[in-house]
mmCIF file of C-alpha atoms in Angstrom:
data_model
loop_
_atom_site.group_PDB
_atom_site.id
_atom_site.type_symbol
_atom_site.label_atom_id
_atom_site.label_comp_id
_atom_site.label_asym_id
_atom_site.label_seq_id
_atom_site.Cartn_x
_atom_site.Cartn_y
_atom_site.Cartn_z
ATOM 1 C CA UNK A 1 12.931 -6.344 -4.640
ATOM 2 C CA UNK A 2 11.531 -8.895 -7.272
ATOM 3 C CA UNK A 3 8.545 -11.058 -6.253
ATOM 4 C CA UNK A 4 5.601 -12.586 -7.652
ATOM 5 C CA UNK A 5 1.825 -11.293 -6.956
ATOM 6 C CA UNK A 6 1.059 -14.616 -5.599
ATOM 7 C CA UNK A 7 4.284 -14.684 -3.278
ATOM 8 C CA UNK A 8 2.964 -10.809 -2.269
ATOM 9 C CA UNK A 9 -0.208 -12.514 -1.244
ATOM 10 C CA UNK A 10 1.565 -15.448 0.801
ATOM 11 C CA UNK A 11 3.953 -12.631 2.663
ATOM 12 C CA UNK A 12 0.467 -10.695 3.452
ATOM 13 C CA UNK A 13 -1.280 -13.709 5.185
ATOM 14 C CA UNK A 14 1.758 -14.791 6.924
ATOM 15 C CA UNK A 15 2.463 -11.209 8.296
ATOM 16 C CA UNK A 16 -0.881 -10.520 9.401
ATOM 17 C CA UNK A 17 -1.304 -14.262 10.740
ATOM 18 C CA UNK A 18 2.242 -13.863 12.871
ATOM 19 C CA UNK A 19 1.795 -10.320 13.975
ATOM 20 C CA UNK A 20 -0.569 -10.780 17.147
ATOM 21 C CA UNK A 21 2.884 -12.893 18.885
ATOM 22 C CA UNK A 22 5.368 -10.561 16.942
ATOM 23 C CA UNK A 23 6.600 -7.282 16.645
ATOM 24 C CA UNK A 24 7.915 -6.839 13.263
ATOM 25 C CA UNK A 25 8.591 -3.694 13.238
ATOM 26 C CA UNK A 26 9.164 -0.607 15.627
ATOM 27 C CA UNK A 27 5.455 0.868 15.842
ATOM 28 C CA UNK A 28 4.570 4.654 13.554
ATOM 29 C CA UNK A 29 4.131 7.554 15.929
ATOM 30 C CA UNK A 30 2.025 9.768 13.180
ATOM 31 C CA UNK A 31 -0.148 12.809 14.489
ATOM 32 C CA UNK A 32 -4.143 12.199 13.548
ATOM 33 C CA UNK A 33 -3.560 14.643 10.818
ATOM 34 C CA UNK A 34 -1.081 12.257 9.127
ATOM 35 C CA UNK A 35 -1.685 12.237 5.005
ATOM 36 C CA UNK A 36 0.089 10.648 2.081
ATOM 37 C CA UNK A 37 2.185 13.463 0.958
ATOM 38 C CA UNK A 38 3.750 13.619 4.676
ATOM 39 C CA UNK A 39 4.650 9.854 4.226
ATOM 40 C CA UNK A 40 5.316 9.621 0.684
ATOM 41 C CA UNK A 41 7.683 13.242 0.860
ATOM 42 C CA UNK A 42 7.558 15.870 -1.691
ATOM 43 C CA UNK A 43 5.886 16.078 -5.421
ATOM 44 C CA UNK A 44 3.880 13.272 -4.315
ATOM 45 C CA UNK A 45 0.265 13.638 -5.145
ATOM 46 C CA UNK A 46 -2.470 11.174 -4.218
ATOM 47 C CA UNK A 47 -3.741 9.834 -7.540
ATOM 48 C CA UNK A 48 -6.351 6.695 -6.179
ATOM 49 C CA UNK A 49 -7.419 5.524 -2.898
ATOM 50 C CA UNK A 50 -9.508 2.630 -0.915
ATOM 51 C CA UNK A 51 -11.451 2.405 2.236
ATOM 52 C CA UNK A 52 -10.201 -0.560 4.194
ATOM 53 C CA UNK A 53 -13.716 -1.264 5.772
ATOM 54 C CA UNK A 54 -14.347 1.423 8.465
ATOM 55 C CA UNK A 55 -10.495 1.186 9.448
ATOM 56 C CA UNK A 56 -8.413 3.476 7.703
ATOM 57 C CA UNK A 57 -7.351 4.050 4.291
ATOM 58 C CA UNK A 58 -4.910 2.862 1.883
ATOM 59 C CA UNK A 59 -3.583 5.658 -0.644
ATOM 60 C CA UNK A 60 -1.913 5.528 -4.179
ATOM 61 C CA UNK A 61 -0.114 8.530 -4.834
ATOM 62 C CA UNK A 62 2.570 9.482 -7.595
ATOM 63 C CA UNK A 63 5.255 11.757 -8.341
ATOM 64 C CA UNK A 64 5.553 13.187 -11.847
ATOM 65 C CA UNK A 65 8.785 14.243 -11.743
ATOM 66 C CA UNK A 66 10.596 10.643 -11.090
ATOM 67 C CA UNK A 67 7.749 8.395 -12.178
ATOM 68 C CA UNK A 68 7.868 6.864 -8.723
ATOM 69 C CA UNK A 69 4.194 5.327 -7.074
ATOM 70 C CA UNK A 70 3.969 5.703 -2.957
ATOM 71 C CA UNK A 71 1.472 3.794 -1.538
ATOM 72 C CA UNK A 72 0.546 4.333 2.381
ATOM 73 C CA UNK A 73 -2.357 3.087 4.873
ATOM 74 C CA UNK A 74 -3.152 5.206 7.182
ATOM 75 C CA UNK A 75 -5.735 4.361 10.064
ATOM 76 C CA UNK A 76 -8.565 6.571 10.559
ATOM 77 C CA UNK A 77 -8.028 6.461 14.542
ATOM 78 C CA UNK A 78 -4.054 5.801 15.389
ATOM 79 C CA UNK A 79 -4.166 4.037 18.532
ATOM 80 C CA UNK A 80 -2.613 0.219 19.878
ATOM 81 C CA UNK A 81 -0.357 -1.650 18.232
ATOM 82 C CA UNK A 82 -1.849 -3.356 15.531
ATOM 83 C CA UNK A 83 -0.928 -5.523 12.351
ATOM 84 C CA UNK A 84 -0.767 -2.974 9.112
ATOM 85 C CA UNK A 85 0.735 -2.952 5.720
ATOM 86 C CA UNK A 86 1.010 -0.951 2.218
ATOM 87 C CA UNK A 87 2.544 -2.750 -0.796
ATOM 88 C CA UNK A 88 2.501 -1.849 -4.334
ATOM 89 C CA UNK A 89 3.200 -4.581 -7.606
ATOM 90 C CA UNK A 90 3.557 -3.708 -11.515
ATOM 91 C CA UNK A 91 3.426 -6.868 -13.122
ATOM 92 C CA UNK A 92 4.671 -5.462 -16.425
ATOM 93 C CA UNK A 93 8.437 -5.165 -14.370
ATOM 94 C CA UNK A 94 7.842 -7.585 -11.667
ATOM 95 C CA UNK A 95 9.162 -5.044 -9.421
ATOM 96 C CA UNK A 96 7.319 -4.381 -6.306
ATOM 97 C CA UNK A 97 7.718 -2.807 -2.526
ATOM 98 C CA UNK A 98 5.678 -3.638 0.498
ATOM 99 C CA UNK A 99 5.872 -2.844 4.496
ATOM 100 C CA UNK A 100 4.223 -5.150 6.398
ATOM 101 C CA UNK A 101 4.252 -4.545 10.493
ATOM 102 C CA UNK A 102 2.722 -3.551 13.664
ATOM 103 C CA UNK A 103 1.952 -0.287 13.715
ATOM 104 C CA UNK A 104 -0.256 2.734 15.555
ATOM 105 C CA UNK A 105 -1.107 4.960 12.933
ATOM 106 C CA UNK A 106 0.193 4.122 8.992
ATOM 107 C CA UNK A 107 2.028 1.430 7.191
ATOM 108 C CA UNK A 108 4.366 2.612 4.780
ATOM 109 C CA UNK A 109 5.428 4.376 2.537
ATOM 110 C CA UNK A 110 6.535 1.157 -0.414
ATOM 111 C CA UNK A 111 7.550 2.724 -3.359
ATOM 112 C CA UNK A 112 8.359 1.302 -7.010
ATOM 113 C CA UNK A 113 8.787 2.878 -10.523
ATOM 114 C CA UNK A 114 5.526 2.464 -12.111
ATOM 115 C CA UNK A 115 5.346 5.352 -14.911
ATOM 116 C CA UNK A 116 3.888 3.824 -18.283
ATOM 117 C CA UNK A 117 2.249 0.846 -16.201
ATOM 118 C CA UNK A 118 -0.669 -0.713 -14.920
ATOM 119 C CA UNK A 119 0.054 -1.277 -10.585
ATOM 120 C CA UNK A 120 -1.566 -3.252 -8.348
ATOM 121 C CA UNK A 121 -1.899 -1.864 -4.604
ATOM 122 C CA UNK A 122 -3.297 -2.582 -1.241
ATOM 123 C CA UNK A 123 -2.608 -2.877 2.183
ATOM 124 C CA UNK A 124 -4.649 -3.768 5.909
ATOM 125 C CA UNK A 125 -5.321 -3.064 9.087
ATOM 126 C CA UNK A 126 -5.666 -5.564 11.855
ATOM 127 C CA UNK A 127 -8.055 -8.360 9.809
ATOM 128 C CA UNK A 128 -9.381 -6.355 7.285
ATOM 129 C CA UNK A 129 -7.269 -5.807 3.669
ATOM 130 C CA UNK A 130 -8.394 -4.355 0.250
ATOM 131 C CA UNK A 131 -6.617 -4.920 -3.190
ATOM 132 C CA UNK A 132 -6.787 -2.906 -5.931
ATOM 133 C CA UNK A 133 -6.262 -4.534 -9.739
ATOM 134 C CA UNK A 134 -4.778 -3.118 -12.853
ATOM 135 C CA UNK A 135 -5.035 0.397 -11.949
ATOM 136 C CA UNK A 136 -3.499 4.013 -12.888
ATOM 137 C CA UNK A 137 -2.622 2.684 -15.970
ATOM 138 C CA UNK A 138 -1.530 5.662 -17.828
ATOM 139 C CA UNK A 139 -2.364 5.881 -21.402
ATOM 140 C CA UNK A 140 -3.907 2.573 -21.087
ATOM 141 C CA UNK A 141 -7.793 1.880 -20.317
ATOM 142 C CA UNK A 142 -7.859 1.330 -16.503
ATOM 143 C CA UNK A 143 -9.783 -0.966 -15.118
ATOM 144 C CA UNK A 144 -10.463 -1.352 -10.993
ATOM 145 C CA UNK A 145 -11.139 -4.528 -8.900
ATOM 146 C CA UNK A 146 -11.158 -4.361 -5.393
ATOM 147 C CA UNK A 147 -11.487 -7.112 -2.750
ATOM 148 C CA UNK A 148 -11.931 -6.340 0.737
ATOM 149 C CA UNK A 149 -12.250 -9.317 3.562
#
């Protein structure tokens, strides 16, 4: 899927802004003990992650063997129905994923090829979202912004 950052942003606020009327997708039935490497799949190893407020967490995780980048949020207490997503952007390819939906427990996984590369992450849960900036970057100096609302 090719998108810009900005159009990621636009598909984020309309998702979460449409979700209380509509069910956009079919809801996650994860156990509490769900992690990254059970959504991601094998080789996957969690390489970053960010609190989204007292809600849950949104994970970065990567697999060495096929250069591939996971990224998963995953609520602290699964419980109703409620809006949720994980996407994951590398500018440098303009190549992105994201899964954007109503969900009980974890939004995800949204994968994309991001070995050699700077990616930009984040996801939400109900109203409250965190993005991460210009991080994992490999050989290259990382640098970390987050914004949470």
């Amino acid at each position: 899927m090719r998108f810009t950052h900005s159009m990621l942003g636009a598909a984020a606020l309309a998702a979460l802004s449409v979700g209380a009327t509509t069910a956009l997708a079919a809801p996650a039935s994860a156990a509490p003990n769900t992690t990254p490497q059970k959504v991601c799949g094998s080789g996957y190893k969690t390489v970053n992650s960010a609190a989204v407020g007292s809600l849950g967490t949104v994970y970065l995780a990567y697999n060495a063997a096929n250069g591939n980048n996971c990224v998963v949020t995953i609520r602290n207490s699964p419980g109703t129905i409620v809006d949720m997503s994980a996407w994951i952007y590398v500018p440098d390819t303009n190549e992105g994923d994201d899964d954007y939906g109503r969900y009980t427990s974890y939004a995800g996984p949204s994968y994309v090829i991001g070995k050699g590369h700077c990616v930009d992450w984040g996801g939400a849960i109900a109203n409250t979202s965190v993005q991460v900036t210009g991080s994992n970057c490999a050989s290259l100096k990382e640098h970390r912004t987050t914004r949470t609302r």
